[in-house]
Amino acid sequence: MLTELRIDNFAIIDHLELNFHKGLNIFTGETGAGKSIIIDAVEALLGSRADATQVRAGAERAEVEAVFTLPEAIRAAVIAILEQEELLNEDGLLTLGREIRSNGRSVARVNGRSVSVGLLSQLGGLLVDVHGQSEHLSLLHVSQHLRLLDAYANDESELEAYRKTYHALLAIRKELLTLRQSESEAARRMDILTYQINEIESARLQSGEEEDLRAERTRLANAEGLASLAQEAIQILDEGLPESPSATDLLGQAVSTLGNLTRLDASQVALSEQAGTLFETLEELAGNLRNYLERIEFNPRRLDQVEERLNLIQGLKRKYGDSISAVLAFAEQARQQLDTITHAGERIAELEANEGKLLEQLGKEGEALSKKRQAVAAALETAMEGELASLNMDGARFKVDFQQRPDLEGIPTPDGRHLAFDSNGLEKVEFLVAPNPGEGLKPLVKIASGGETSRLMLAIKNILARADQVPTLIFDEIDQGIGGRVGGIVGHKLWDLARQHQVLCVTHLPQLAAYGEQHLCVQKQVKEGRTLTVVNTLHGNDRLLELAQMMGDINEGTRRSAEELLKSAQMVG
C-alpha cells in the first residue's frame, strides 16, 4: 500500500509531501491545478518513460519518492526480488525513487540504492496499477486479458501443471536441435575428433614430463661445462693441486692437531668432534661429486631426442591447450563428444519418443486449461455486462474471444487437431466490447471513449477484486463522459473496490468525491511569479465547501446538496 509520496520540482510542482490512507483517496481541484501531474509523477516512479520536460523550469532535477507497506498477498513476491538484488530493508518497508535530470538522464532507486529502470518497473507492477488516459492502461494490452481471465477462473494449479510440461518439452527440443545439427555434420566431425584423439594418445603424454625434459636438456646441452666444473671442485676438495694440498688433507691435519689439543685440555673435546664431523661431511661431498661426474652424459643423440620430444609437446599445446594437463583434458572432452555423436541416433530416437509423450500430455493439460477458461468466460461476460449496465452503459455487450491457430507442428488435441501453443496455453484471449446497443463487438483498444475504457476497468476490477493482488489502484478521471447520477454509482463501486484495495481517484464529480475516505484538494497558486501546486487534506466544513463548489457557485442550494451527498455516502460506509 502507498503510504507516503514526495514530489520535488516535477512540472509545476515545487514540493509536495502526501500521506495516504487505506480505502478510497479522492483528488479534486480545478482543471490544470496539477491532479494529473501527481499521477504522472507516480507513473514515472513506477518506471515509465521520463524526460527533461518533466523537470520544473530552472531546476536541475526532479525527484519522486514513495514509501510502501507490503500486504501479505504480495509480500513473498516482492521480498524474493529484493533478496535476489540485496535490497531488503530490516523495517519491512519499501521505498522507490526516481530522479530525472535536466539533461534527460534519470536514476532509479530502491531502498536508497541505484537500480535499473527495469527493476523499478518490475516492482512497481506488483504494487500499483494505474488506469487512466495513458499508455499504462493495462486493460488495453491484449497480453493482460488472459491473465485477468485466469485470475477469474482460479486455474493456477492447471496452468502450473501445463507450464511444467511445457518447459520440459522445450528442454527436450533444445537437446534434439543440438543433436540434429551435430548429426548433419557428424561424419566430418567424427573424422576431426578421431584425428585429434589419436594425435594426443599416440604422444603418450605424462603429467610433469615437460619440466623433467627441460631440465634434462639443460644438462645434456651443458655436459662439458658441468663435467669441468665438477672435476675442478673434486680436485680442490680431495685431490689437491700442484701448488696446494686438497681441502680434505688440510682439514685432516686440523683434526689431528685438535686431537692432540684435547689430550692436553679435555675441556675442548667438542672442538675436536666438530672438526671430525666437518671432515666426514667434506669426504661425503667429494664422493657425491664423483658420482655426479660419472652420471654426466656426453650424448648428442639423447639431446636430439629430448629436443624432438619437447617440440612435439609444444606443437600439441599450440593446438589443444597451454599445458600438458589441458591437452589431456581436451582429449577426454573429444572422446566424450565422439561418443555422443556415435550414439546420437539412439539418443535422438529416445528424445523423439519423449517429445511425443510430452506433446500428448501437454495437449491434454492444455485442453483441460482451455475448457476451464471457456467454462468461466460466459460467467465473466454476464458479470461484466451487469457491471457496465450499472455504470450507465446499458446495452453494452462484453465478449471473451478465444483464438486458436492450427499448426501441423503444434500440439495434438483429442479431437484430432494440431494447435499452436506457448507458455500460456493453446489459445490467445482478447476482450471485445460493444459499448452501445446495435454496435458490433470491437477490441478494447479501438474504443474511442477514455471514460468507457476506465469504466470497463472499474467493472472488471470489481469482479476480480478478490483475485487481483495489486494493492494500490489509481483511476485518473474515471468520470469522463458520465453524469452526476452515474457518478454516485461509480463512487459507490469505487468504495466497494476500496474494501479490497487502496484506491486513489482523480475526479470532477462531487457525487463520486463524496465517497472518499480521504479528500485531497489540489490547487494552483502563483508565488513570486511562479506557478505552484499545493494539496490540502479537507475535513468538515472545508470538504463541504469543496463539494458545493464542484456543483457551481457556493450558495444555500449547493451546500444543501453537498450535505446530502456526504450523508448518502456515509450511510453506505
XYZ file of C-alpha atoms in Angstrom:
573
model
C 0.000 0.000 0.000
C 1.223 3.510 -0.841
C 1.673 5.391 2.440
C 3.879 8.385 1.570
C 4.628 10.317 -1.626
C 7.176 13.098 -2.002
C 7.494 15.115 -5.236
C 10.091 17.837 -5.878
C 10.471 20.047 -8.972
C 8.201 17.926 -11.160
C 6.428 20.036 -13.846
C 4.616 22.815 -11.920
C 5.020 21.028 -8.578
C 7.655 22.710 -6.414
C 7.403 20.462 -3.358
C 4.688 18.093 -2.163
C 4.556 15.605 0.672
C 1.417 13.467 0.767
C 0.272 10.757 3.162
C -2.361 8.263 2.019
C -4.857 6.161 3.928
C -6.324 2.759 3.328
C -9.571 2.760 1.383
C -10.674 5.421 -1.101
C -8.480 8.529 -1.520
C -10.053 11.257 -3.688
C -8.287 14.085 -5.569
C -10.344 17.100 -6.662
C -9.483 20.569 -7.918
C -9.700 22.932 -10.859
C -8.589 21.778 -14.319
C -4.867 22.430 -14.697
C -4.209 22.561 -10.959
C -1.904 19.547 -11.163
C -4.026 16.495 -10.300
C -2.926 14.509 -13.330
C 0.644 15.739 -12.830
C 0.664 13.920 -9.499
C -0.425 10.763 -11.338
C 2.289 11.374 -13.969
C 4.855 11.600 -11.181
C 3.671 8.261 -9.765
C 3.913 6.691 -13.233
C 7.482 7.993 -13.587
C 8.193 6.462 -10.190
C 6.876 3.114 -11.461
C 9.302 3.069 -14.370
C 7.508 4.856 -17.207
C 9.478 6.913 -19.718
C 10.929 10.069 -18.176
C 12.423 13.085 -19.937
C 13.767 16.552 -19.229
C 10.413 18.255 -19.953
C 9.152 16.907 -16.614
C 11.793 18.891 -14.689
C 10.457 22.157 -13.275
C 11.805 25.192 -15.125
C 15.000 26.456 -13.504
C 15.638 23.240 -11.543
C 18.494 20.820 -12.152
C 16.461 17.703 -11.350
C 13.025 16.420 -10.460
C 12.650 13.816 -7.711
C 9.802 11.476 -6.832
C 9.923 9.127 -3.856
C 7.286 6.856 -2.349
C 7.086 4.545 0.656
C 5.056 1.340 0.507
C 3.965 -1.192 3.082
C 3.750 -4.750 1.821
C 0.449 -6.615 2.282
C 0.629 -10.377 2.740
C -0.727 -11.091 -0.762
C 2.387 -9.726 -2.492
C 4.955 -9.737 0.331
C 6.651 -13.003 -0.718
C 6.959 -11.973 -4.393
C 8.407 -8.540 -3.547
C 10.807 -9.849 -0.884
C 12.068 -12.522 -3.299
C 13.077 -9.784 -5.755
C 14.624 -7.603 -3.036
C 16.630 -10.504 -1.582
C 17.922 -11.500 -5.010
C 19.114 -7.926 -5.594
C 20.318 -7.494 -1.964
C 17.932 -4.563 -1.431
C 15.902 -5.787 1.539
C 15.330 -3.377 4.434
C 15.044 -4.581 8.005
C 11.975 -2.399 8.688
C 9.922 -4.252 6.074
C 9.071 -1.047 4.180
C 9.820 -0.475 0.513
C 10.996 2.876 -0.824
C 11.012 3.584 -4.564
C 12.654 6.679 -6.015
C 13.181 8.289 -9.408
C 15.424 11.223 -10.184
C 15.011 12.965 -13.553
C 17.794 15.351 -14.535
C 17.554 18.384 -16.767
C 19.952 16.767 -19.261
C 17.413 13.972 -19.835
C 19.122 11.268 -17.784
C 17.307 9.564 -14.944
C 18.255 7.472 -11.913
C 16.049 4.786 -10.369
C 16.395 3.793 -6.715
C 15.030 1.050 -4.492
C 15.540 1.436 -0.744
C 18.079 4.165 -1.432
C 20.253 2.166 -3.837
C 20.568 2.775 -7.577
C 18.912 0.114 -9.742
C 17.829 -0.318 -13.339
C 14.555 1.201 -14.503
C 13.534 -2.347 -15.464
C 13.758 -3.485 -11.827
C 11.836 -0.393 -10.707
C 9.123 -1.220 -13.239
C 9.050 -4.884 -12.145
C 8.461 -3.910 -8.523
C 6.033 -1.151 -9.460
C 3.901 -3.611 -11.411
C 3.386 -5.626 -8.228
C 2.474 -2.568 -6.161
C 0.370 -0.177 -8.262
C -1.960 -0.374 -11.254
C -2.669 2.972 -12.961
C -5.846 3.325 -15.019
C -6.430 6.461 -16.975
C -5.700 8.258 -20.198
C -2.194 6.893 -20.696
C -0.202 4.028 -22.138
C -0.187 2.388 -18.695
C -3.855 1.412 -19.042
C -3.232 -2.293 -18.674
C -6.662 -3.277 -19.986
C -5.602 -2.040 -23.434
C -2.755 -4.559 -23.541
C -4.183 -7.739 -25.036
C -1.461 -9.739 -23.317
C -3.121 -8.874 -19.992
C -6.544 -10.248 -20.928
C -5.587 -13.889 -20.484
C -4.043 -13.075 -17.099
C -7.298 -11.433 -15.973
C -9.378 -14.357 -17.231
C -7.092 -16.810 -15.423
C -7.492 -14.809 -12.215
C -11.269 -15.051 -12.578
C -11.087 -18.775 -13.429
C -8.789 -19.521 -10.481
C -6.927 -22.001 -12.703
C -3.497 -21.561 -11.120
C -2.964 -25.295 -10.494
C -3.902 -26.255 -14.073
C -1.696 -23.508 -15.510
C 1.251 -24.519 -13.328
C 0.965 -28.172 -14.435
C 0.781 -27.109 -18.080
C 3.842 -24.847 -17.784
C 5.880 -27.560 -16.063
C 5.265 -29.891 -19.006
C 5.821 -27.032 -21.471
C 9.293 -26.261 -20.102
C 10.198 -29.974 -20.070
C 9.232 -30.107 -23.750
C 11.357 -27.038 -24.536
C 14.379 -28.672 -22.880
C 13.970 -31.843 -24.954
C 13.529 -29.859 -28.168
C 16.652 -27.838 -27.432
C 18.704 -31.011 -26.999
C 17.159 -32.503 -30.135
C 18.085 -29.427 -32.144
C 21.691 -29.657 -30.964
C 21.909 -33.371 -31.778
C 20.321 -32.993 -35.202
C 22.692 -30.188 -36.093
C 25.592 -32.363 -34.941
C 24.219 -35.313 -36.898
C 24.150 -33.332 -40.139
C 27.888 -32.798 -39.928
C 28.617 -35.972 -37.957
C 30.953 -37.640 -40.496
C 33.219 -34.600 -40.797
C 33.146 -34.006 -37.058
C 33.903 -37.659 -36.284
C 36.966 -37.581 -38.568
C 38.270 -34.456 -36.856
C 37.672 -35.807 -33.341
C 39.230 -39.174 -34.179
C 42.342 -37.490 -35.600
C 42.672 -35.237 -32.549
C 42.241 -38.104 -30.091
C 44.763 -40.312 -31.945
C 47.304 -37.497 -32.190
C 47.163 -36.844 -28.441
C 47.020 -40.504 -27.384
C 49.935 -41.502 -29.634
C 52.113 -38.914 -27.879
C 51.619 -40.779 -24.555
C 51.926 -37.588 -22.567
C 52.714 -37.719 -18.836
C 51.927 -35.025 -16.270
C 55.132 -33.168 -15.272
C 57.015 -34.605 -18.248
C 57.794 -31.279 -19.851
C 59.562 -29.898 -16.763
C 61.737 -33.031 -16.487
C 62.647 -32.856 -20.180
C 63.622 -29.193 -19.966
C 65.911 -29.969 -17.005
C 67.484 -32.908 -18.886
C 68.004 -30.781 -21.999
C 69.847 -28.208 -19.900
C 72.178 -30.897 -18.523
C 72.834 -32.501 -21.937
C 73.462 -29.192 -23.658
C 75.957 -28.149 -20.942
C 77.590 -31.582 -20.258
C 81.183 -30.476 -20.998
C 80.996 -27.403 -18.788
C 79.279 -29.326 -15.975
C 81.999 -32.060 -16.055
C 84.778 -29.487 -15.978
C 83.285 -27.663 -13.010
C 82.644 -30.920 -11.110
C 86.237 -32.124 -11.728
C 87.646 -28.799 -10.567
C 85.613 -28.981 -7.353
C 86.816 -32.565 -6.734
C 90.451 -31.523 -7.154
C 90.034 -28.697 -4.663
C 88.225 -30.873 -2.165
C 90.005 -34.238 -2.377
C 92.872 -34.471 -4.894
C 94.756 -31.265 -4.441
C 96.591 -29.045 -6.896
C 100.340 -28.975 -7.672
C 100.702 -25.749 -5.762
C 98.450 -26.644 -2.784
C 97.133 -29.687 -0.882
C 93.441 -30.644 -1.007
C 90.818 -29.361 1.409
C 90.428 -32.847 2.929
C 94.193 -33.056 3.548
C 94.234 -29.688 5.248
C 91.116 -30.473 7.291
C 92.628 -33.878 8.229
C 95.669 -32.079 9.606
C 93.393 -29.813 11.610
C 91.549 -32.849 13.022
C 94.862 -34.450 14.084
C 96.053 -31.239 15.701
C 92.799 -30.741 17.628
C 93.045 -34.393 18.778
C 96.413 -33.606 20.332
C 94.953 -30.444 21.855
C 92.132 -32.319 23.595
C 94.608 -34.777 25.137
C 96.164 -31.809 26.887
C 92.873 -29.952 27.529
C 89.894 -32.299 27.816
C 87.506 -29.315 28.023
C 87.901 -28.797 24.230
C 86.654 -32.212 23.139
C 83.685 -30.522 21.426
C 86.055 -28.676 19.083
C 87.729 -31.911 18.095
C 84.377 -33.613 17.465
C 83.157 -30.673 15.394
C 86.267 -30.847 13.221
C 85.739 -34.592 12.779
C 82.178 -34.029 11.632
C 83.326 -31.425 9.094
C 85.910 -33.863 7.768
C 83.295 -36.592 7.262
C 80.949 -34.110 5.549
C 83.720 -32.971 3.218
C 84.546 -36.555 2.271
C 80.829 -37.233 1.621
C 80.619 -34.117 -0.562
C 83.608 -35.234 -2.598
C 82.056 -38.697 -3.044
C 78.761 -37.198 -4.217
C 80.601 -35.034 -6.739
C 82.379 -38.112 -8.164
C 79.007 -39.878 -8.512
C 77.576 -36.806 -10.246
C 80.573 -36.624 -12.593
C 80.089 -40.252 -13.567
C 76.439 -39.563 -14.471
C 77.195 -36.596 -16.698
C 76.391 -37.824 -20.177
C 78.021 -36.619 -23.375
C 75.155 -37.844 -25.584
C 74.232 -35.666 -28.620
C 71.758 -38.310 -29.776
C 69.858 -38.168 -26.488
C 69.880 -34.358 -26.701
C 68.263 -34.585 -30.139
C 65.619 -36.962 -28.761
C 64.803 -34.590 -25.901
C 64.545 -31.617 -28.287
C 62.264 -33.615 -30.566
C 60.020 -34.619 -27.671
C 59.781 -31.038 -26.417
C 58.898 -29.831 -29.933
C 56.133 -32.457 -30.113
C 54.713 -31.308 -26.764
C 54.899 -27.658 -27.837
C 53.010 -28.440 -31.054
C 50.232 -30.226 -29.134
C 49.993 -27.291 -26.709
C 49.567 -24.853 -29.609
C 46.629 -26.902 -30.887
C 44.893 -28.124 -27.777
C 45.890 -26.216 -24.634
C 48.550 -24.271 -22.805
C 49.757 -27.207 -20.706
C 50.001 -31.000 -20.837
C 47.060 -31.280 -18.412
C 44.986 -29.020 -20.700
C 45.899 -31.147 -23.731
C 44.868 -34.329 -21.892
C 41.603 -32.653 -20.814
C 40.928 -31.705 -24.455
C 41.405 -35.356 -25.465
C 38.923 -36.502 -22.817
C 36.363 -33.942 -23.970
C 36.895 -35.021 -27.579
C 36.285 -38.665 -26.602
C 33.025 -37.653 -24.919
C 31.925 -35.701 -27.987
C 32.818 -38.617 -30.244
C 30.821 -40.938 -28.019
C 27.854 -38.551 -28.137
C 27.966 -38.384 -31.932
C 28.438 -42.129 -32.231
C 25.332 -42.727 -30.125
C 23.427 -39.645 -31.361
C 20.978 -41.748 -33.340
C 19.987 -43.715 -30.262
C 19.635 -40.537 -28.185
C 17.614 -38.807 -30.912
C 15.208 -41.744 -31.073
C 14.858 -41.675 -27.282
C 14.255 -37.921 -27.217
C 11.750 -38.086 -30.070
C 9.775 -40.697 -28.158
C 9.825 -38.491 -25.054
C 8.856 -35.479 -27.155
C 5.823 -37.325 -28.457
C 4.746 -38.295 -24.937
C 5.172 -34.745 -23.661
C 3.246 -33.313 -26.606
C 0.404 -35.702 -25.875
C 0.484 -34.812 -22.182
C 0.689 -31.104 -22.984
C -2.287 -31.476 -25.307
C -4.375 -32.987 -22.516
C -3.287 -30.380 -19.985
C -3.808 -27.562 -22.495
C -7.267 -28.866 -23.374
C -8.213 -29.059 -19.687
C -6.962 -25.490 -19.175
C -8.926 -24.276 -22.211
C -12.131 -25.944 -21.024
C -11.871 -24.312 -17.618
C -11.255 -20.919 -19.208
C -14.173 -21.308 -21.596
C -16.443 -22.518 -18.803
C -15.947 -19.323 -16.790
C -15.799 -16.965 -19.785
C -19.609 -16.923 -20.099
C -19.955 -16.116 -16.397
C -17.424 -13.298 -16.757
C -19.297 -11.913 -19.764
C -22.582 -11.876 -17.839
C -20.985 -10.305 -14.769
C -19.254 -7.646 -16.872
C -22.434 -6.680 -18.723
C -24.239 -6.335 -15.392
C -21.484 -4.118 -14.007
C -21.424 -1.983 -17.180
C -25.205 -1.530 -17.056
C -24.907 -0.152 -13.521
C -22.203 2.216 -14.787
C -24.573 3.847 -17.320
C -23.522 1.588 -20.191
C -26.940 -0.025 -20.658
C -26.981 -2.451 -23.546
C -23.203 -2.748 -23.662
C -22.023 -6.201 -24.649
C -18.836 -7.860 -23.459
C -17.238 -10.905 -25.057
C -14.208 -13.085 -24.262
C -12.840 -14.043 -27.663
C -10.823 -17.275 -27.848
C -8.405 -17.573 -30.759
C -6.716 -20.885 -31.586
C -4.370 -21.252 -34.542
C -3.834 -24.526 -36.447
C -0.225 -25.659 -36.642
C 0.871 -29.008 -38.088
C 3.899 -28.891 -35.776
C 1.747 -27.989 -32.784
C 0.059 -29.940 -30.015
C -2.308 -32.784 -30.912
C -5.715 -32.471 -29.274
C -8.205 -35.271 -28.538
C -10.383 -34.159 -31.476
C -7.522 -34.715 -33.947
C -6.421 -31.121 -34.461
C -2.906 -29.752 -34.104
C -2.760 -26.334 -32.443
C -0.093 -23.691 -31.941
C 0.864 -23.235 -28.300
C 3.023 -21.186 -25.957
C 3.714 -20.993 -22.226
C 0.179 -19.720 -21.558
C -1.749 -22.477 -23.311
C -3.400 -23.310 -26.606
C -5.189 -20.022 -27.234
C -4.948 -16.275 -27.279
C -7.670 -14.374 -25.464
C -8.944 -10.885 -26.227
C -11.736 -8.908 -24.608
C -14.243 -7.442 -27.070
C -16.888 -4.853 -26.273
C -19.817 -3.148 -27.943
C -20.311 -0.004 -25.809
C -23.714 0.860 -27.281
C -26.671 -1.230 -28.465
C -26.503 -2.082 -32.143
C -22.740 -1.693 -32.392
C -20.582 -4.635 -33.285
C -18.071 -6.131 -30.882
C -14.656 -4.495 -31.160
C -11.288 -4.877 -29.430
C -10.945 -2.649 -26.384
C -8.034 -0.773 -27.924
C -10.408 0.587 -30.592
C -12.841 2.115 -28.093
C -12.841 5.865 -28.666
C -14.011 6.981 -25.228
C -11.436 7.010 -22.490
C -14.237 7.206 -19.954
C -15.722 3.985 -21.272
C -12.346 2.321 -21.034
C -11.943 3.452 -17.423
C -15.405 2.181 -16.559
C -14.594 -1.156 -18.186
C -11.520 -1.395 -15.985
C -13.549 -0.425 -12.937
C -16.097 -3.120 -13.776
C -13.511 -5.845 -14.260
C -11.585 -4.747 -11.175
C -14.756 -5.011 -9.123
C -15.372 -8.512 -10.424
C -11.775 -9.613 -9.916
C -11.189 -7.764 -6.639
C -10.697 -10.950 -4.652
C -8.268 -12.466 -7.154
C -6.297 -9.328 -8.044
C -3.301 -8.970 -5.732
C -2.115 -5.463 -6.773
C -2.696 -3.490 -3.565
C -2.995 0.055 -4.959
C -5.251 1.098 -7.865
C -5.202 4.584 -9.365
C -8.033 5.905 -11.555
C -7.372 9.169 -13.394
C -10.636 10.954 -14.284
C -12.721 7.783 -14.400
C -15.794 10.039 -14.530
C -15.075 11.324 -18.045
C -18.257 11.312 -20.105
C -20.656 10.388 -17.279
C -23.178 12.475 -15.376
C -23.912 13.023 -11.728
C -26.354 10.136 -11.324
C -23.879 7.600 -12.635
C -21.115 9.395 -10.736
C -22.735 8.322 -7.487
C -22.885 4.734 -8.719
C -19.212 4.884 -9.730
C -18.350 6.351 -6.332
C -20.205 3.529 -4.580
C -18.371 0.937 -6.688
C -15.012 2.563 -6.018
C -15.824 2.482 -2.302
C -16.640 -1.232 -2.632
C -13.396 -1.800 -4.522
C -11.518 0.007 -1.743
C -12.554 -2.717 0.697
C -10.074 -5.000 -1.118
C -7.557 -2.420 -2.377
C -6.232 1.026 -1.671
C -7.806 3.265 -4.327
C -6.665 6.723 -5.480
C -9.064 8.536 -7.810
C -8.961 11.889 -9.623
C -12.487 13.202 -10.239
C -14.518 16.282 -11.145
C -17.818 14.824 -9.917
C -18.962 15.711 -6.392
C -21.256 12.654 -6.407
C -18.143 10.469 -6.705
C -15.911 12.593 -4.462
C -18.371 12.293 -1.570
C -17.446 8.622 -1.163
C -13.798 9.411 -0.453
C -12.397 8.366 2.911
C -9.612 10.909 2.423
C -10.294 14.016 0.351
C -7.270 15.809 -1.142
C -7.864 19.172 -2.822
C -5.302 20.185 -5.462
C -4.919 23.909 -6.083
C -2.729 26.076 -8.277
C -1.135 29.175 -6.770
C 1.183 31.884 -8.063
C 4.021 32.833 -5.728
C 6.801 35.259 -6.638
C 5.832 34.989 -10.290
C 5.972 31.164 -10.312
C 3.057 28.742 -10.566
C 2.889 26.189 -7.754
C 0.707 23.198 -6.982
C -0.436 22.748 -3.391
C -2.511 19.945 -1.897
C -4.650 20.180 1.235
C -6.469 17.416 3.063
C -10.070 18.526 3.567
C -12.230 17.833 6.588
C -15.570 19.038 7.892
C -16.760 22.364 6.545
C -13.801 22.726 4.150
C -14.764 19.472 2.454
C -18.415 20.515 2.339
C -17.463 23.788 0.635
C -15.281 21.947 -1.923
C -18.153 19.616 -2.873
C -20.539 22.560 -3.099
C -18.095 24.472 -5.302
C -17.779 21.436 -7.603
C -21.536 21.825 -8.273
C -21.285 25.514 -9.140
C -21.360 28.729 -7.158
C -21.472 28.198 -3.421
C -24.957 29.012 -2.116
C -27.539 27.520 0.151
C -28.684 25.099 -2.539
C -25.241 23.722 -3.376
C -24.355 23.489 0.322
C -27.516 21.516 0.995
C -26.808 19.231 -1.957
C -23.261 18.676 -0.722
C -24.553 17.769 2.725
C -26.975 15.265 1.184
C -24.162 13.699 -0.873
C -21.983 13.282 2.197
C -24.839 11.884 4.227
C -25.746 9.416 1.496
C -22.104 8.305 1.144
C -21.686 7.930 4.905
C -24.742 5.709 5.046
C -23.007 3.346 2.611
C -19.914 3.255 4.824
